[in-house]
mmCIF file of C-alpha atoms and ligand atoms in Angstrom:
data_model
loop_
_atom_site.group_PDB
_atom_site.id
_atom_site.type_symbol
_atom_site.label_atom_id
_atom_site.label_comp_id
_atom_site.label_asym_id
_atom_site.label_seq_id
_atom_site.Cartn_x
_atom_site.Cartn_y
_atom_site.Cartn_z
ATOM 1 C CA MET A 1 -0.072 -0.085 0.008
ATOM 2 C CA THR A 2 1.352 3.341 -1.055
ATOM 3 C CA ASP A 3 1.267 6.630 1.072
ATOM 4 C CA GLU A 4 -1.052 8.022 -1.658
ATOM 5 C CA GLN A 5 -3.450 5.036 -1.179
ATOM 6 C CA ARG A 6 -3.447 5.628 2.532
ATOM 7 C CA GLN A 7 -4.067 9.275 2.341
ATOM 8 C CA SER A 8 -7.510 8.965 0.586
ATOM 9 C CA PRO A 9 -10.130 8.989 3.288
ATOM 10 C CA ALA A 10 -12.744 10.753 1.520
ATOM 11 C CA GLY A 11 -12.195 8.905 -1.730
ATOM 12 C CA PRO A 12 -13.840 5.548 -2.758
ATOM 13 C CA ILE A 13 -13.984 2.652 -0.322
ATOM 14 C CA ARG A 14 -11.259 0.290 -1.442
ATOM 15 C CA VAL A 15 -12.739 -3.199 -1.653
ATOM 16 C CA GLY A 16 -11.133 -6.545 -1.923
ATOM 17 C CA VAL A 17 -13.240 -9.550 -2.812
ATOM 18 C CA PHE A 18 -12.522 -13.114 -1.592
ATOM 19 C CA GLY A 19 -13.937 -15.864 -3.847
ATOM 20 C CA ALA A 20 -13.773 -13.670 -6.696
ATOM 21 C CA ARG A 21 -14.163 -16.329 -9.453
ATOM 22 C CA GLY A 22 -17.322 -17.940 -7.719
ATOM 23 C CA ARG A 23 -20.886 -17.321 -8.302
ATOM 24 C CA MET A 24 -21.367 -14.706 -5.752
ATOM 25 C CA GLY A 25 -17.768 -13.267 -5.849
ATOM 26 C CA ALA A 26 -18.193 -12.597 -9.497
ATOM 27 C CA GLU A 27 -21.498 -10.659 -9.058
ATOM 28 C CA VAL A 28 -19.833 -8.674 -6.318
ATOM 29 C CA CYS A 29 -16.918 -7.691 -8.272
ATOM 30 C CA ARG A 30 -19.437 -6.390 -11.106
ATOM 31 C CA ALA A 31 -21.429 -4.473 -8.456
ATOM 32 C CA VAL A 32 -18.347 -2.885 -6.939
ATOM 33 C CA ASP A 33 -17.086 -2.009 -10.180
ATOM 34 C CA ALA A 34 -20.250 -0.301 -11.093
ATOM 35 C CA ALA A 35 -20.651 1.754 -7.914
ATOM 36 C CA ASP A 36 -18.900 5.215 -8.075
ATOM 37 C CA ASP A 37 -18.227 5.384 -4.360
ATOM 38 C CA LEU A 38 -16.290 1.933 -4.316
ATOM 39 C CA GLU A 39 -13.144 0.810 -5.905
ATOM 40 C CA LEU A 40 -12.314 -2.865 -6.629
ATOM 41 C CA VAL A 41 -8.742 -3.185 -5.646
ATOM 42 C CA ALA A 42 -8.472 -6.921 -5.195
ATOM 43 C CA ALA A 43 -10.092 -9.916 -6.823
ATOM 44 C CA ILE A 44 -8.994 -12.911 -5.079
ATOM 45 C CA ASP A 45 -9.771 -16.754 -5.552
ATOM 46 C CA GLU A 46 -8.256 -19.966 -4.338
ATOM 47 C CA GLY A 47 -4.528 -20.153 -4.929
ATOM 48 C CA ASP A 48 -4.032 -16.550 -5.358
ATOM 49 C CA GLY A 49 -3.116 -15.834 -1.701
ATOM 50 C CA LEU A 50 -4.853 -13.268 0.319
ATOM 51 C CA SER A 51 -1.806 -10.699 0.662
ATOM 52 C CA GLY A 52 -2.745 -9.142 -2.654
ATOM 53 C CA ALA A 53 -5.520 -7.550 -0.596
ATOM 54 C CA ALA A 54 -3.419 -5.942 1.838
ATOM 55 C CA GLU A 55 -0.886 -4.924 -0.746
ATOM 56 C CA ALA A 56 -3.741 -3.119 -2.734
ATOM 57 C CA GLY A 57 -4.712 -1.328 0.535
ATOM 58 C CA ALA A 58 -8.262 -2.901 0.883
ATOM 59 C CA GLU A 59 -10.304 -1.175 3.544
ATOM 60 C CA VAL A 60 -13.238 -3.703 3.257
ATOM 61 C CA VAL A 61 -13.068 -7.478 2.164
ATOM 62 C CA VAL A 62 -16.059 -9.046 0.950
ATOM 63 C CA ASP A 63 -16.077 -12.933 1.453
ATOM 64 C CA PHE A 64 -18.154 -15.482 -0.586
ATOM 65 C CA THR A 65 -15.972 -18.410 -0.293
ATOM 66 C CA THR A 66 -16.580 -21.627 1.516
ATOM 67 C CA PRO A 67 -17.299 -22.719 5.178
ATOM 68 C CA ASP A 68 -14.003 -24.729 5.194
ATOM 69 C CA VAL A 69 -11.823 -21.352 4.504
ATOM 70 C CA VAL A 70 -13.875 -18.484 5.818
ATOM 71 C CA MET A 71 -12.599 -18.583 9.364
ATOM 72 C CA ASP A 72 -8.976 -18.421 8.215
ATOM 73 C CA ASN A 73 -9.814 -15.462 5.749
ATOM 74 C CA LEU A 74 -11.638 -13.586 8.561
ATOM 75 C CA ARG A 75 -8.960 -14.025 11.115
ATOM 76 C CA TRP A 76 -6.342 -12.766 8.227
ATOM 77 C CA CYS A 77 -8.575 -9.648 7.782
ATOM 78 C CA ILE A 78 -9.002 -8.748 11.440
ATOM 79 C CA ASP A 79 -5.305 -9.219 12.187
ATOM 80 C CA ARG A 80 -4.581 -6.622 9.573
ATOM 81 C CA GLY A 81 -7.319 -4.150 10.677
ATOM 82 C CA ILE A 82 -9.377 -4.695 7.440
ATOM 83 C CA SER A 83 -13.226 -4.767 7.822
ATOM 84 C CA ALA A 84 -15.218 -7.608 6.410
ATOM 85 C CA VAL A 85 -18.674 -8.182 4.881
ATOM 86 C CA VAL A 86 -19.317 -12.022 5.129
ATOM 87 C CA GLY A 87 -21.687 -13.958 3.050
ATOM 88 C CA THR A 88 -20.294 -17.297 3.403
ATOM 89 C CA THR A 89 -22.154 -19.860 5.248
ATOM 90 C CA GLY A 90 -21.152 -22.265 8.200
ATOM 91 C CA PHE A 91 -21.414 -19.948 11.197
ATOM 92 C CA THR A 92 -22.241 -21.861 14.403
ATOM 93 C CA GLY A 93 -22.354 -20.186 17.801
ATOM 94 C CA GLU A 94 -18.825 -21.391 18.631
ATOM 95 C CA ARG A 95 -17.438 -19.823 15.434
ATOM 96 C CA LEU A 96 -19.263 -16.469 15.972
ATOM 97 C CA ASP A 97 -17.754 -16.318 19.663
ATOM 98 C CA ARG A 98 -14.349 -16.880 18.154
ATOM 99 C CA VAL A 99 -14.751 -13.920 15.795
ATOM 100 C CA ARG A 100 -15.922 -11.857 18.653
ATOM 101 C CA GLY A 101 -12.739 -12.807 20.586
ATOM 102 C CA TRP A 102 -10.544 -11.715 17.777
ATOM 103 C CA LEU A 103 -12.191 -8.498 17.262
ATOM 104 C CA GLU A 104 -11.888 -7.671 20.921
ATOM 105 C CA ARG A 105 -8.016 -8.034 20.353
ATOM 106 C CA SER A 106 -8.005 -6.276 17.128
ATOM 107 C CA SER A 107 -7.055 -2.625 16.513
ATOM 108 C CA PRO A 108 -10.251 -0.382 17.128
ATOM 109 C CA GLY A 109 -12.641 0.313 14.511
ATOM 110 C CA VAL A 110 -12.541 -3.003 12.752
ATOM 111 C CA GLY A 111 -16.059 -4.066 11.778
ATOM 112 C CA VAL A 112 -17.384 -7.644 10.706
ATOM 113 C CA LEU A 113 -20.728 -8.111 9.104
ATOM 114 C CA ILE A 114 -21.990 -11.712 8.806
ATOM 115 C CA ALA A 115 -25.120 -12.079 7.047
ATOM 116 C CA PRO A 116 -26.757 -15.290 6.215
ATOM 117 C CA ASN A 117 -28.793 -13.761 3.512
ATOM 118 C CA PHE A 118 -28.233 -10.094 1.686
ATOM 119 C CA GLY A 119 -31.438 -10.255 -0.188
ATOM 120 C CA ILE A 120 -33.797 -7.666 1.349
ATOM 121 C CA GLY A 121 -36.890 -10.104 0.749
ATOM 122 C CA ALA A 122 -35.220 -12.759 2.563
ATOM 123 C CA VAL A 123 -34.415 -10.468 5.491
ATOM 124 C CA LEU A 124 -37.996 -9.352 5.664
ATOM 125 C CA MET A 125 -39.039 -13.242 5.206
ATOM 126 C CA MET A 126 -37.017 -14.042 8.402
ATOM 127 C CA GLN A 127 -38.553 -11.092 10.223
ATOM 128 C CA PHE A 128 -42.080 -11.924 9.234
ATOM 129 C CA ALA A 129 -41.450 -15.724 10.147
ATOM 130 C CA THR A 130 -40.133 -14.459 13.568
ATOM 131 C CA LYS A 131 -43.271 -12.426 14.159
ATOM 132 C CA ALA A 132 -45.649 -15.161 13.241
ATOM 133 C CA ALA A 133 -43.841 -17.932 15.153
ATOM 134 C CA ARG A 134 -45.722 -17.428 18.477
ATOM 135 C CA TYR A 135 -49.178 -17.690 16.782
ATOM 136 C CA PHE A 136 -48.846 -21.254 15.281
ATOM 137 C CA GLU A 137 -48.537 -24.652 16.728
ATOM 138 C CA SER A 138 -46.642 -26.024 13.698
ATOM 139 C CA VAL A 139 -43.766 -24.957 11.698
ATOM 140 C CA GLU A 140 -41.578 -26.467 8.948
ATOM 141 C CA ILE A 141 -38.996 -24.805 6.584
ATOM 142 C CA ILE A 142 -38.426 -25.765 3.086
ATOM 143 C CA GLU A 143 -35.340 -24.283 1.344
ATOM 144 C CA GLN A 144 -34.690 -24.738 -2.347
ATOM 145 C CA HIS A 145 -31.486 -24.094 -4.095
ATOM 146 C CA HIS A 146 -29.499 -24.806 -7.044
ATOM 147 C CA PRO A 147 -27.715 -28.152 -7.119
ATOM 148 C CA ARG A 148 -24.110 -26.902 -7.050
ATOM 149 C CA LYS A 149 -24.699 -25.649 -3.414
ATOM 150 C CA LEU A 150 -22.106 -27.382 -1.237
ATOM 151 C CA ASP A 151 -24.135 -27.047 2.138
ATOM 152 C CA ALA A 152 -27.503 -28.143 3.499
ATOM 153 C CA PRO A 153 -29.476 -26.921 5.187
ATOM 154 C CA SER A 154 -28.727 -23.602 3.948
ATOM 155 C CA GLY A 155 -27.327 -20.740 6.173
ATOM 156 C CA THR A 156 -30.739 -18.920 5.904
ATOM 157 C CA ALA A 157 -32.847 -21.818 6.997
ATOM 158 C CA THR A 158 -30.488 -22.444 9.906
ATOM 159 C CA HIS A 159 -30.772 -18.959 10.929
ATOM 160 C CA THR A 160 -34.573 -18.828 10.413
ATOM 161 C CA ALA A 161 -35.101 -22.045 12.470
ATOM 162 C CA ARG A 162 -33.093 -20.575 15.352
ATOM 163 C CA LEU A 163 -35.173 -17.190 15.246
ATOM 164 C CA ILE A 164 -38.271 -19.273 15.326
ATOM 165 C CA ALA A 165 -37.155 -21.435 18.123
ATOM 166 C CA GLN A 166 -36.353 -18.401 20.047
ATOM 167 C CA ALA A 167 -39.547 -16.753 19.547
ATOM 168 C CA ARG A 168 -41.399 -19.880 20.512
ATOM 169 C CA ALA A 169 -39.292 -20.449 23.619
ATOM 170 C CA ALA A 170 -39.973 -16.666 24.705
ATOM 171 C CA ALA A 171 -43.668 -17.483 24.165
ATOM 172 C CA GLY A 172 -43.447 -20.568 26.385
ATOM 173 C CA MET A 173 -43.930 -23.057 23.530
ATOM 174 C CA GLY A 174 -41.925 -26.217 22.860
ATOM 175 C CA PRO A 175 -41.039 -27.854 19.729
ATOM 176 C CA ALA A 176 -44.030 -28.409 17.295
ATOM 177 C CA PRO A 177 -45.933 -31.645 18.031
ATOM 178 C CA ASP A 178 -45.053 -34.443 15.953
ATOM 179 C CA ALA A 179 -46.195 -38.242 16.357
ATOM 180 C CA THR A 180 -44.668 -39.454 13.249
ATOM 181 C CA LYS A 181 -42.089 -42.276 13.205
ATOM 182 C CA GLU A 182 -39.617 -42.056 10.301
ATOM 183 C CA GLU A 183 -39.454 -45.167 8.306
ATOM 184 C CA VAL A 184 -36.658 -43.945 6.452
ATOM 185 C CA PRO A 185 -34.088 -41.618 8.181
ATOM 186 C CA GLY A 186 -34.308 -38.092 7.123
ATOM 187 C CA ALA A 187 -37.803 -38.538 5.850
ATOM 188 C CA ARG A 188 -38.813 -35.713 8.296
ATOM 189 C CA GLY A 189 -35.995 -33.391 7.503
ATOM 190 C CA ALA A 190 -33.341 -31.994 9.901
ATOM 191 C CA ASP A 191 -34.188 -30.982 13.265
ATOM 192 C CA ILE A 192 -32.706 -27.466 14.201
ATOM 193 C CA ASP A 193 -33.696 -26.402 17.663
ATOM 194 C CA GLY A 194 -37.082 -28.220 17.192
ATOM 195 C CA VAL A 195 -37.912 -26.803 13.748
ATOM 196 C CA ARG A 196 -38.031 -29.299 10.985
ATOM 197 C CA VAL A 197 -35.869 -28.215 7.824
ATOM 198 C CA HIS A 198 -36.328 -29.620 4.459
ATOM 199 C CA ALA A 199 -33.547 -29.038 1.737
ATOM 200 C CA VAL A 200 -34.444 -29.399 -1.963
ATOM 201 C CA ARG A 201 -31.674 -29.184 -4.753
ATOM 202 C CA SER A 202 -32.807 -28.778 -8.315
ATOM 203 C CA ALA A 203 -31.502 -27.432 -11.631
ATOM 204 C CA GLY A 204 -33.356 -24.269 -12.556
ATOM 205 C CA MET A 205 -33.339 -22.614 -8.917
ATOM 206 C CA VAL A 206 -31.267 -20.148 -7.219
ATOM 207 C CA ALA A 207 -32.300 -19.505 -3.699
ATOM 208 C CA HIS A 208 -35.790 -20.063 -2.291
ATOM 209 C CA GLN A 209 -37.469 -20.578 1.015
ATOM 210 C CA GLU A 210 -40.947 -21.269 2.435
ATOM 211 C CA VAL A 211 -41.555 -20.937 6.025
ATOM 212 C CA LEU A 212 -45.058 -23.036 6.554
ATOM 213 C CA PHE A 213 -46.920 -22.316 9.773
ATOM 214 C CA GLY A 214 -50.139 -24.384 10.869
ATOM 215 C CA THR A 215 -52.765 -24.092 13.693
ATOM 216 C CA THR A 216 -56.293 -25.305 13.803
ATOM 217 C CA GLY A 217 -57.949 -24.965 10.445
ATOM 218 C CA GLU A 218 -55.592 -22.609 8.747
ATOM 219 C CA THR A 219 -51.941 -22.341 7.359
ATOM 220 C CA LEU A 220 -49.722 -19.476 6.640
ATOM 221 C CA THR A 221 -46.842 -19.676 4.031
ATOM 222 C CA ILE A 222 -44.083 -17.084 3.893
ATOM 223 C CA ARG A 223 -42.161 -17.561 0.833
ATOM 224 C CA GLN A 224 -39.058 -15.465 -0.752
ATOM 225 C CA ASP A 225 -37.376 -16.261 -3.934
ATOM 226 C CA SER A 226 -34.100 -15.078 -5.415
ATOM 227 C CA TYR A 227 -34.268 -15.748 -9.080
ATOM 228 C CA ASP A 228 -30.972 -13.983 -9.838
ATOM 229 C CA ARG A 229 -27.931 -13.233 -7.681
ATOM 230 C CA VAL A 230 -28.014 -9.642 -8.450
ATOM 231 C CA SER A 231 -30.882 -9.827 -5.591
ATOM 232 C CA PHE A 232 -28.228 -10.080 -3.062
ATOM 233 C CA MET A 233 -26.133 -7.067 -4.323
ATOM 234 C CA PRO A 234 -27.932 -4.073 -2.777
ATOM 235 C CA GLY A 235 -27.582 -5.682 0.676
ATOM 236 C CA VAL A 236 -23.820 -6.573 -0.074
ATOM 237 C CA LEU A 237 -23.098 -2.869 -1.163
ATOM 238 C CA LEU A 238 -24.984 -1.655 1.843
ATOM 239 C CA GLY A 239 -22.760 -3.789 4.036
ATOM 240 C CA VAL A 240 -19.611 -2.487 2.425
ATOM 241 C CA ARG A 241 -20.654 1.173 2.901
ATOM 242 C CA SER A 242 -21.646 0.604 6.576
ATOM 243 C CA VAL A 243 -19.218 -1.976 8.094
ATOM 244 C CA ARG A 244 -16.540 0.435 9.094
ATOM 245 C CA GLN A 245 -19.138 2.437 10.894
ATOM 246 C CA ARG A 246 -20.037 -0.600 13.141
ATOM 247 C CA PRO A 247 -17.025 -1.577 15.047
ATOM 248 C CA GLY A 248 -17.246 -5.192 16.355
ATOM 249 C CA LEU A 249 -19.528 -8.000 15.053
ATOM 250 C CA THR A 250 -22.832 -7.410 13.483
ATOM 251 C CA ILE A 251 -25.142 -10.481 12.662
ATOM 252 C CA GLY A 252 -27.770 -10.047 9.646
ATOM 253 C CA LEU A 253 -28.582 -7.100 7.724
ATOM 254 C CA ASP A 254 -31.518 -6.257 9.929
ATOM 255 C CA ALA A 255 -29.564 -3.490 11.973
ATOM 256 C CA LEU A 256 -28.543 -1.803 8.787
ATOM 257 C CA LEU A 257 -32.084 -1.567 7.444
ATOM 258 C CA ASP A 258 -33.596 0.167 10.593
HETATM 259 N N1 NAI B 301 -25.432 -14.482 2.441
HETATM 260 C C1 NAI B 301 -25.882 -14.673 1.247
HETATM 261 O O1 NAI B 301 -26.507 -13.616 0.759
HETATM 262 C C2 NAI B 301 -25.401 -15.559 0.398
HETATM 263 C C3 NAI B 301 -24.463 -16.434 0.723
HETATM 264 N N2 NAI B 301 -23.986 -17.336 -0.325
HETATM 265 C C4 NAI B 301 -22.975 -18.248 0.350
HETATM 266 O O2 NAI B 301 -21.775 -17.895 -0.278
HETATM 267 C C5 NAI B 301 -20.858 -18.914 -0.517
HETATM 268 C C6 NAI B 301 -20.267 -18.837 -1.900
HETATM 269 O O3 NAI B 301 -21.247 -19.143 -2.676
HETATM 270 P P1 NAI B 301 -21.261 -19.577 -4.305
HETATM 271 O O4 NAI B 301 -20.544 -18.101 -4.623
HETATM 272 O O5 NAI B 301 -22.440 -20.020 -4.864
HETATM 273 O O6 NAI B 301 -20.101 -20.598 -4.308
HETATM 274 P P2 NAI B 301 -19.012 -20.711 -5.356
HETATM 275 O O7 NAI B 301 -18.453 -22.253 -5.234
HETATM 276 O O8 NAI B 301 -19.374 -20.396 -6.778
HETATM 277 O O9 NAI B 301 -17.735 -19.865 -5.122
HETATM 278 C C7 NAI B 301 -16.854 -19.901 -4.017
HETATM 279 C C8 NAI B 301 -15.556 -19.371 -4.498
HETATM 280 O O10 NAI B 301 -14.479 -19.364 -3.343
HETATM 281 C C9 NAI B 301 -13.479 -19.702 -3.995
HETATM 282 N N3 NAI B 301 -12.392 -20.017 -2.818
HETATM 283 C C10 NAI B 301 -12.143 -21.163 -2.147
HETATM 284 N N4 NAI B 301 -11.246 -21.190 -1.311
HETATM 285 C C11 NAI B 301 -10.807 -20.059 -1.250
HETATM 286 C C12 NAI B 301 -9.818 -19.210 -0.903
HETATM 287 N N5 NAI B 301 -9.173 -19.843 0.323
HETATM 288 N N6 NAI B 301 -9.516 -17.977 -0.877
HETATM 289 C C13 NAI B 301 -10.179 -17.293 -1.880
HETATM 290 N N7 NAI B 301 -11.349 -17.807 -2.608
HETATM 291 C C14 NAI B 301 -11.463 -19.098 -2.317
HETATM 292 C C15 NAI B 301 -13.530 -20.869 -4.803
HETATM 293 O O11 NAI B 301 -12.502 -21.179 -5.805
HETATM 294 C C16 NAI B 301 -15.034 -20.422 -5.607
HETATM 295 O O12 NAI B 301 -14.564 -19.641 -6.853
HETATM 296 C C17 NAI B 301 -21.613 -20.233 0.311
HETATM 297 O O13 NAI B 301 -21.163 -20.233 1.429
HETATM 298 C C18 NAI B 301 -23.022 -19.737 -0.113
HETATM 299 O O14 NAI B 301 -23.980 -20.503 0.790
HETATM 300 C C19 NAI B 301 -24.359 -17.513 -1.554
HETATM 301 C C20 NAI B 301 -25.440 -16.629 -1.964
HETATM 302 C C21 NAI B 301 -25.939 -15.577 -1.022
HETATM 303 O O1 LIG B 302 -25.443 -21.062 -1.659
HETATM 304 C C1 LIG B 302 -26.369 -20.138 -2.074
HETATM 305 O O2 LIG B 302 -26.735 -20.012 -3.245
HETATM 306 C C2 LIG B 302 -26.861 -19.487 -1.122
HETATM 307 N N1 LIG B 302 -26.596 -19.473 0.199
HETATM 308 C C3 LIG B 302 -27.039 -18.730 1.481
HETATM 309 C C4 LIG B 302 -27.616 -19.799 2.298
HETATM 310 O O3 LIG B 302 -27.093 -20.771 2.509
HETATM 311 O O4 LIG B 302 -28.522 -19.345 3.042
HETATM 312 C C5 LIG B 302 -27.824 -17.657 1.063
HETATM 313 C C6 LIG B 302 -28.834 -17.975 -0.202
HETATM 314 O O5 LIG B 302 -29.818 -18.829 0.187
HETATM 315 C C7 LIG B 302 -28.241 -18.348 -1.193
#
């Protein structure tokens, strides 16, 4: 990084992208390139080495890689005082605690935003589902994705299930009643904090989720569909523009939309 690069606080935000040749990373590179207030200074994928981002003076890194590598990437950013916007999945409670620990020991002002879903509709779908949770005895989540997705259930479905379980617990409700004996293991989906989650993988899909609630005589379905990865870009760019004003760890896009 040159002195000239360091001395441009009012200039465009200098952005690095990790996972730049992936489906999401490539879209993020295009979106950053097209934004007047952002400058794409590093586009890094597997095998490139991360140091190019520091050498180019990245102030914010956007990570869309894999659950296997994202923790090392984040540690690398935090150690160098680079803020990060993370869409990569795989964040358990234990992982989030580790990130918080790194941030407590980092230079002040480093922000990390980890969002299971950057789609505005998806954020609202999770909020609506959380609001509905206490009114319905039954709840099931059906997530549907493209068949090249590496993980199941999706980060969004896992996060939604946890939010619903917390809302039910706060209302004094336990898991949804279910008398079914599985004749084939997995027939009833995964159990996340007492909420059943079903993962569909199909050609022709991008990212979709339904939350199905049921009570006596009625059901409520809350559904969100991302038909194109551009749907995630307004949320990602909002994160890039905001993350340095939010030192520490922010989980989810909700706080940035208020
Ligand atoms: N939060 C959100 O809104 C969204 C999150 N995702 C998540 O983002 C992640 C990526 O998804 P896709 O782009 O579909 O996957 P992808 O497989 O198309 O892209 C991942 C990229 O990361 C690269 N990579 C692997 N190791 C790396 C390393 N050490 N350094 C730099 N690059 C590395 C791969 O070579 C690949 O190009 C997944 O976890 C997915 O679930 C996807 C869409 C939206
Ligand atoms: O891999 C994807 O495509 C997506 N991953 C995220 C997830 O696991 O929730 C977000 C969105 O569903 C797309």
